[in-house]
Amino acid sequence: MKLLVTGASGLLGISLALEAMREHEVIGVDRGKLKSPPFQVLRADLLQPDALESVIEAAAPEGIVNCAALANLDVCEQYPDQAKALNTDVPGELARICAEKNIKLVHISTDAVFDGKKTEPYTETDQPNPLGVYSQTKLNGEWAVQAVNPQATIARVNFFGWSLSGKHSLGEFFVNHLRAGDSVNGFTDVVFCPIFVGHTARLLLALLENNLCGLYHVVGSEAISKYQFGVEIARKFGLDERLIQPRSVEGSGLTARRSPHLWLSTHKLSTDLGGEIPPFSTGLAEFYTQFQQGYPQKIRSYQQP
Ligand SMILES: NC(=O)c1ccc[n+]([C@@H]2O[C@H](COP(=O)([O-])OP(=O)(O)OC[C@H]3O[C@@H](n4cnc5c(N)ncnc54)[C@H](OP(=O)(O)O)[C@@H]3O)[C@@H](O)[C@H]2O)c1
């Protein structure tokens, strides 16, 4: 399949593009951050008028995975218009073009559409209740896509892995600080379902290849606190877990409100794909193996100096 990946310089976008290259012809969309990655790149700022039409015309893809977003919660609070443009308006327009041209679309959303007050796993039929600009604009993006393209796949994700900048994901945060001997906070009252980004990429491709449409929770199958996540990383990497201070998120000084308990059910995903979601321990092992093999340096070499 000829696959267009927007946000190809992002944590998910680059991982997905590299994974998809094994089976598909990949074209990434980038604003100029990438330097000679092993896949073709089209340069575009998706907020420019007609940019979407132009890249789609140039690439003529059969499938698109939309990984472009304004994904920093605090920046979204500061620039709500930009958040709306990228997280809501661009996905809606992209979905409209895909429906018109019969291109399969996988749009990426977030686990944070929920307020995190439920103590049981959230299913795809549960009512979202976003707490901030990021999550509200992402939920509006889901609705904008669904309104014009019911055949699109919408994946609510949360992942960890190695990024171009080397400091984007929570996994990198713990590795970088613990290796430097820094003391860090780990929230004991924020729960999520982390999954290794390589596994996210494979699951998203499986949804695409199996032509599954609609809403899916594409997260890890186990819910753990951010503190426990840090501890697991420390143990895997042989770092000092005592540097991680167990703390409450209350009073932590973060600008955007965080949903406390993002335990999402992956039952629909595993049922429809007919297989288990890779366990957290397997993803953590792959994250560590990549580290040992110099993968973080390798993908950083794809970044413009
Ligand atoms: N990270 C997580 O665990 C997490 C959790 C929940 C949901 N998600 C969702 O997963 C998706 C990917 O997230 P991520 O962590 O990979 O994000 P990221 O690393 O911040 O990547 C975002 C991508 O969007 C691109 N982009 C931003 N503005 C653009 C514009 N005007 N034109 C073209 N491209 C633009 C960025 O390009 P530049 O590099 O040029 O800025 C970057 O490639 C997003 O939809 C996000 O909401 C992520």
Short mmCIF file of C-alpha atoms and ligand atoms in Angstrom, two decimals:
data_model
loop_
_atom_site.label_atom_id
_atom_site.label_comp_id
_atom_site.label_asym_id
_atom_site.label_seq_id
_atom_site.Cartn_x
_atom_site.Cartn_y
_atom_site.Cartn_z
CA MET A 1 0.00 0.00 0.00
CA LYS A 2 1.14 3.56 -0.65
CA LEU A 3 0.92 5.19 2.76
CA LEU A 4 1.10 8.87 3.70
CA VAL A 5 2.14 9.59 7.31
CA THR A 6 1.57 13.12 8.60
CA GLY A 7 3.58 14.27 11.61
CA ALA A 8 6.47 12.08 10.40
CA SER A 9 8.97 13.89 12.64
CA GLY A 10 6.87 13.19 15.75
CA LEU A 11 7.35 10.31 18.18
CA LEU A 12 4.54 8.22 16.74
CA GLY A 13 4.96 9.40 13.14
CA ILE A 14 8.61 8.39 12.77
CA SER A 15 8.09 5.07 14.54
CA LEU A 16 5.10 4.30 12.36
CA ALA A 17 6.86 5.35 9.15
CA LEU A 18 9.88 3.15 9.96
CA GLU A 19 7.67 0.20 10.88
CA ALA A 20 5.39 0.62 7.85
CA MET A 21 8.37 0.69 5.46
CA ARG A 22 8.79 -3.07 5.96
CA GLU A 23 5.56 -3.77 4.05
CA HIS A 24 4.46 -0.54 2.41
CA GLU A 25 5.66 2.41 0.35
CA VAL A 26 5.87 5.26 2.87
CA ILE A 27 5.75 9.00 2.28
CA GLY A 28 6.10 11.23 5.34
CA VAL A 29 4.86 14.80 5.71
CA ASP A 30 7.28 17.05 7.57
CA ARG A 31 7.74 20.78 8.22
CA GLY A 32 11.51 20.61 7.71
CA LYS A 33 12.79 18.82 10.80
CA LEU A 34 13.76 15.57 9.08
CA LYS A 35 17.11 15.02 7.41
CA SER A 36 17.47 12.06 5.01
CA PRO A 37 15.21 9.55 6.75
CA PRO A 38 14.96 6.18 4.96
CA PHE A 39 11.52 7.08 3.53
CA GLN A 40 10.36 9.74 1.08
CA VAL A 41 9.33 13.08 2.60
CA LEU A 42 7.05 15.86 1.39
CA ARG A 43 7.54 19.20 3.08
CA ALA A 44 4.34 20.98 4.19
CA ASP A 45 2.85 23.07 6.94
CA LEU A 46 -0.64 21.60 7.22
CA LEU A 47 -2.02 24.88 8.55
CA GLN A 48 -1.31 26.61 5.23
CA PRO A 49 -4.29 26.90 2.87
CA ASP A 50 -4.53 24.00 0.40
CA ALA A 51 -1.56 22.18 2.00
CA LEU A 52 -3.59 19.00 2.57
CA GLU A 53 -4.91 18.94 -0.99
CA SER A 54 -1.39 19.51 -2.35
CA VAL A 55 0.34 16.73 -0.40
CA ILE A 56 -2.43 14.27 -1.16
CA GLU A 57 -2.31 15.12 -4.82
CA ALA A 58 1.49 14.80 -4.88
CA ALA A 59 1.58 11.51 -2.97
CA ALA A 60 -1.60 9.90 -4.34
CA PRO A 61 -1.77 7.57 -1.29
CA GLU A 62 -4.10 4.63 -0.73
CA GLY A 63 -3.94 5.13 3.03
CA ILE A 64 -3.16 8.02 5.40
CA VAL A 65 -2.22 7.90 9.09
CA ASN A 66 -2.70 11.33 10.62
CA CYS A 67 -0.08 11.65 13.40
CA ALA A 68 0.21 15.45 13.12
CA ALA A 69 -1.10 17.31 16.15
CA LEU A 70 -0.42 19.99 18.69
CA ALA A 71 0.22 17.42 21.40
CA ASN A 72 1.73 19.51 24.19
CA LEU A 73 -1.03 20.10 26.74
CA ASP A 74 0.41 23.30 28.17
CA VAL A 75 1.08 24.81 24.72
CA CYS A 76 -2.54 24.01 23.78
CA GLU A 77 -3.76 25.95 26.83
CA GLN A 78 -1.59 28.87 25.72
CA TYR A 79 -2.56 28.75 22.02
CA PRO A 80 -6.13 27.41 21.84
CA ASP A 81 -6.71 28.67 18.27
CA GLN A 82 -3.67 26.77 17.01
CA ALA A 83 -4.77 23.68 18.95
CA LYS A 84 -8.22 23.87 17.34
CA ALA A 85 -6.74 24.37 13.87
CA LEU A 86 -4.42 21.36 14.08
CA ASN A 87 -6.34 18.99 16.34
CA THR A 88 -9.87 19.63 15.04
CA ASP A 89 -10.00 21.49 11.71
CA VAL A 90 -7.14 19.70 9.90
CA PRO A 91 -8.49 16.20 10.78
CA GLY A 92 -11.98 17.20 9.61
CA GLU A 93 -10.67 18.50 6.29
CA LEU A 94 -8.40 15.48 5.87
CA ALA A 95 -11.32 13.13 6.52
CA ARG A 96 -13.45 14.98 3.96
CA ILE A 97 -10.76 14.66 1.26
CA CYS A 98 -10.18 10.98 2.12
CA ALA A 99 -13.91 10.23 1.83
CA GLU A 100 -14.06 12.05 -1.50
CA LYS A 101 -10.99 10.26 -2.92
CA ASN A 102 -11.69 6.87 -1.33
CA ILE A 103 -8.46 6.91 0.71
CA LYS A 104 -8.40 4.88 3.93
CA LEU A 105 -7.78 7.19 6.93
CA VAL A 106 -6.46 6.33 10.38
CA HIS A 107 -6.73 9.38 12.60
CA ILE A 108 -4.89 9.52 15.94
CA SER A 109 -6.70 10.74 19.04
CA THR A 110 -5.96 10.48 22.74
CA ASP A 111 -6.87 8.57 25.90
CA ALA A 112 -7.26 12.01 27.54
CA VAL A 113 -10.73 12.55 26.04
CA PHE A 114 -11.92 11.01 29.33
CA ASP A 115 -11.92 12.86 32.65
CA GLY A 116 -10.37 9.86 34.42
CA LYS A 117 -12.96 9.67 37.17
CA LYS A 118 -14.07 6.12 36.33
CA THR A 119 -12.30 3.40 38.25
CA GLU A 120 -13.22 0.64 35.77
CA PRO A 121 -11.72 0.49 32.24
CA TYR A 122 -13.23 2.95 29.77
CA THR A 123 -14.74 1.37 26.67
CA GLU A 124 -15.28 2.98 23.28
CA THR A 125 -18.94 3.55 24.16
CA ASP A 126 -18.20 5.51 27.35
CA GLN A 127 -18.97 9.22 27.36
CA PRO A 128 -15.86 11.42 26.99
CA ASN A 129 -15.47 14.50 29.18
CA PRO A 130 -12.28 16.38 28.26
CA LEU A 131 -10.63 18.49 30.96
CA GLY A 132 -8.59 20.95 28.89
CA VAL A 133 -7.97 22.58 25.54
CA TYR A 134 -5.82 19.71 24.21
CA SER A 135 -8.30 16.99 25.03
CA GLN A 136 -11.34 19.06 23.97
CA THR A 137 -9.79 19.90 20.59
CA LYS A 138 -8.82 16.23 20.12
CA LEU A 139 -12.37 15.08 20.91
CA ASN A 140 -13.74 17.70 18.51
CA GLY A 141 -11.27 16.27 15.96
CA GLU A 142 -12.80 12.79 16.42
CA TRP A 143 -16.28 14.25 15.84
CA ALA A 144 -15.11 16.24 12.81
CA VAL A 145 -13.69 13.05 11.27
CA GLN A 146 -16.75 10.92 12.09
CA ALA A 147 -19.13 13.53 10.69
CA VAL A 148 -17.73 13.37 7.17
CA ASN A 149 -16.03 9.97 6.99
CA PRO A 150 -17.68 7.06 8.85
CA GLN A 151 -15.22 4.67 7.18
CA ALA A 152 -12.26 6.30 8.96
CA THR A 153 -10.49 4.60 11.86
CA ILE A 154 -9.97 6.69 14.99
CA ALA A 155 -7.38 5.42 17.46
CA ARG A 156 -7.09 6.74 21.01
CA VAL A 157 -3.48 6.19 21.98
CA ASN A 158 -0.81 6.67 24.65
CA PHE A 159 2.72 5.35 24.13
CA PHE A 160 6.39 5.59 25.04
CA GLY A 161 9.51 5.25 22.91
CA TRP A 162 12.55 7.01 21.49
CA SER A 163 11.88 10.35 19.79
CA LEU A 164 13.82 12.57 17.40
CA SER A 165 14.54 15.12 20.14
CA GLY A 166 15.43 12.42 22.68
CA LYS A 167 13.23 14.01 25.32
CA HIS A 168 9.62 13.76 24.22
CA SER A 169 8.22 10.68 25.91
CA LEU A 170 7.78 9.87 29.58
CA GLY A 171 10.04 6.86 29.08
CA GLU A 172 12.84 9.12 27.84
CA PHE A 173 12.20 11.51 30.75
CA PHE A 174 12.87 8.78 33.31
CA VAL A 175 15.85 7.28 31.45
CA ASN A 176 17.51 10.67 30.87
CA HIS A 177 17.08 11.93 34.44
CA LEU A 178 17.92 8.69 36.20
CA ARG A 179 21.04 8.21 34.08
CA ALA A 180 22.10 11.75 35.04
CA GLY A 181 21.49 10.92 38.73
CA ASP A 182 18.67 13.49 39.01
CA SER A 183 15.89 13.09 41.52
CA VAL A 184 12.46 13.16 39.81
CA ASN A 185 8.82 13.05 40.81
CA GLY A 186 6.64 10.08 39.89
CA PHE A 187 2.90 10.58 40.25
CA THR A 188 1.26 7.82 42.23
CA ASP A 189 -2.26 9.11 41.55
CA VAL A 190 -2.07 9.34 37.74
CA VAL A 191 -2.80 6.01 36.08
CA PHE A 192 -2.44 5.21 32.39
CA CYS A 193 -1.97 2.26 30.01
CA PRO A 194 1.46 2.72 28.46
CA ILE A 195 2.47 0.76 25.38
CA PHE A 196 5.73 0.74 23.45
CA VAL A 197 5.35 2.96 20.38
CA GLY A 198 6.62 0.18 18.08
CA HIS A 199 3.64 -1.89 19.24
CA THR A 200 1.29 1.08 18.70
CA ALA A 201 2.63 1.37 15.16
CA ARG A 202 2.08 -2.34 14.45
CA LEU A 203 -1.46 -2.26 15.87
CA LEU A 204 -2.37 0.83 13.83
CA LEU A 205 -1.04 -0.83 10.68
CA ALA A 206 -3.03 -3.97 11.50
CA LEU A 207 -6.22 -1.88 11.80
CA LEU A 208 -5.45 -0.32 8.42
CA GLU A 209 -4.52 -3.58 6.69
CA ASN A 210 -7.62 -5.34 8.03
CA ASN A 211 -9.80 -2.43 6.91
CA LEU A 212 -11.33 -2.01 10.38
CA CYS A 213 -13.14 1.27 10.82
CA GLY A 214 -14.60 3.23 13.72
CA LEU A 215 -13.26 4.02 17.16
CA TYR A 216 -10.55 1.94 18.90
CA HIS A 217 -8.58 2.20 22.12
CA VAL A 218 -5.00 1.45 21.06
CA VAL A 219 -3.19 1.48 24.40
CA GLY A 220 -1.48 -1.03 26.68
CA SER A 221 -3.59 -3.71 28.29
CA GLU A 222 -2.28 -2.97 31.81
CA ALA A 223 -2.98 0.17 33.87
CA ILE A 224 -0.12 1.46 36.05
CA SER A 225 0.72 4.73 37.81
CA LYS A 226 3.30 7.06 36.36
CA TYR A 227 5.40 6.39 39.47
CA GLN A 228 5.29 2.63 38.86
CA PHE A 229 6.12 3.21 35.19
CA GLY A 230 9.27 5.07 36.27
CA VAL A 231 10.21 2.31 38.70
CA GLU A 232 9.79 -0.37 36.01
CA ILE A 233 12.04 1.63 33.68
CA ALA A 234 14.66 2.09 36.38
CA ARG A 235 14.71 -1.66 37.07
CA LYS A 236 14.93 -2.60 33.37
CA PHE A 237 17.76 -0.13 32.70
CA GLY A 238 19.61 -0.94 35.94
CA LEU A 239 19.12 2.61 37.25
CA ASP A 240 18.46 3.79 40.81
CA GLU A 241 14.69 3.69 41.43
CA ARG A 242 15.18 5.51 44.76
CA LEU A 243 15.71 8.70 42.71
CA ILE A 244 11.98 8.59 41.86
CA GLN A 245 9.98 10.38 44.52
CA PRO A 246 6.40 9.12 44.88
CA ARG A 247 4.23 12.25 44.67
CA SER A 248 0.66 13.38 44.11
CA VAL A 249 -0.10 15.34 40.93
CA GLU A 250 -2.02 17.83 43.10
CA GLY A 251 0.12 20.91 43.61
CA SER A 252 2.68 19.75 41.03
CA GLY A 253 2.43 23.08 39.19
CA LEU A 254 1.45 21.62 35.79
CA THR A 255 -0.62 24.14 33.80
CA ALA A 256 -3.12 21.85 32.06
CA ARG A 257 -5.38 19.61 34.13
CA ARG A 258 -4.54 15.91 33.75
CA SER A 259 -7.12 13.11 33.89
CA PRO A 260 -6.15 10.98 36.90
CA HIS A 261 -7.23 7.49 35.91
CA LEU A 262 -6.90 6.69 32.21
CA TRP A 263 -7.53 2.96 32.23
CA LEU A 264 -8.87 2.14 28.77
CA SER A 265 -10.23 -1.22 27.71
CA THR A 266 -8.48 -2.83 24.72
CA HIS A 267 -11.10 -5.59 24.48
CA LYS A 268 -12.56 -4.31 21.19
CA LEU A 269 -9.09 -3.97 19.65
CA SER A 270 -7.88 -7.44 20.62
CA THR A 271 -11.20 -9.05 19.64
CA ASP A 272 -11.37 -7.41 16.22
CA LEU A 273 -7.69 -8.04 15.48
CA GLY A 274 -7.94 -11.56 16.83
CA GLY A 275 -4.88 -11.43 19.06
CA GLU A 276 -3.56 -10.24 22.40
CA ILE A 277 -2.10 -6.75 22.88
CA PRO A 278 1.66 -7.11 23.57
CA PRO A 279 2.20 -6.87 27.36
CA PHE A 280 3.96 -3.89 28.94
CA SER A 281 6.93 -6.09 29.91
CA THR A 282 7.53 -7.01 26.24
CA GLY A 283 7.35 -3.36 25.18
CA LEU A 284 9.71 -2.32 27.95
CA ALA A 285 12.13 -5.05 26.86
CA GLU A 286 12.02 -3.75 23.25
CA PHE A 287 12.52 -0.17 24.48
CA TYR A 288 15.63 -1.34 26.37
CA THR A 289 16.94 -3.45 23.48
CA GLN A 290 16.67 -0.43 21.17
CA PHE A 291 18.66 1.58 23.73
CA GLN A 292 21.39 -1.08 23.85
CA GLN A 293 21.51 -1.17 20.05
CA GLY A 294 21.96 2.61 19.68
CA TYR A 295 18.50 3.24 18.20
CA PRO A 296 18.05 6.60 20.04
CA GLN A 297 21.19 7.95 18.33
CA LYS A 298 20.10 6.47 15.01
CA ILE A 299 16.75 8.23 14.89
CA ARG A 300 18.28 11.46 16.22
CA SER A 301 20.55 11.37 13.17
CA TYR A 302 17.42 11.87 11.04
CA GLN A 303 16.98 15.34 12.57
CA GLN A 304 18.21 18.51 10.90
CA PRO A 305 21.10 19.96 12.96
N1 LIG B 1 2.74 10.96 23.14
C1 LIG B 1 1.71 10.28 23.65
O1 LIG B 1 1.87 9.39 24.51
C2 LIG B 1 0.33 10.59 23.18
C3 LIG B 1 -0.72 10.37 24.08
C4 LIG B 1 -2.01 10.54 23.63
C5 LIG B 1 -2.26 10.92 22.32
N2 LIG B 1 -1.21 11.17 21.48
C6 LIG B 1 -1.53 11.56 20.09
O2 LIG B 1 -0.69 10.85 19.21
C7 LIG B 1 -0.39 11.64 18.07
C8 LIG B 1 1.11 11.73 17.88
O3 LIG B 1 1.66 12.28 19.07
P1 LIG B 1 3.23 12.45 19.24
O4 LIG B 1 3.53 12.28 20.67
O5 LIG B 1 3.94 11.66 18.23
O6 LIG B 1 3.33 14.01 18.91
P2 LIG B 1 4.60 14.88 18.49
O7 LIG B 1 5.85 14.10 18.73
O8 LIG B 1 4.43 16.21 19.15
O9 LIG B 1 4.41 15.02 16.92
C9 LIG B 1 3.47 15.90 16.37
C10 LIG B 1 3.78 15.99 14.90
O10 LIG B 1 2.87 16.92 14.30
C11 LIG B 1 3.62 17.77 13.45
N3 LIG B 1 3.01 19.07 13.25
C12 LIG B 1 2.73 20.00 14.19
N4 LIG B 1 2.22 21.10 13.60
C13 LIG B 1 2.22 20.86 12.26
C14 LIG B 1 1.83 21.61 11.12
N5 LIG B 1 1.34 22.86 11.24
N6 LIG B 1 2.00 21.06 9.90
C15 LIG B 1 2.50 19.82 9.75
N7 LIG B 1 2.87 19.05 10.80
C16 LIG B 1 2.73 19.57 12.03
C17 LIG B 1 4.94 17.93 14.18
O11 LIG B 1 5.91 18.48 13.32
P3 LIG B 1 7.16 19.32 13.92
O12 LIG B 1 8.14 18.28 14.37
O13 LIG B 1 7.61 20.13 12.76
O14 LIG B 1 6.63 20.14 15.05
C18 LIG B 1 5.20 16.48 14.59
O15 LIG B 1 5.73 15.76 13.52
C19 LIG B 1 -1.10 12.97 18.29
O16 LIG B 1 -2.35 12.93 17.67
C20 LIG B 1 -1.29 13.02 19.79
O17 LIG B 1 -2.40 13.82 20.14
C21 LIG B 1 0.07 11.03 21.89
#
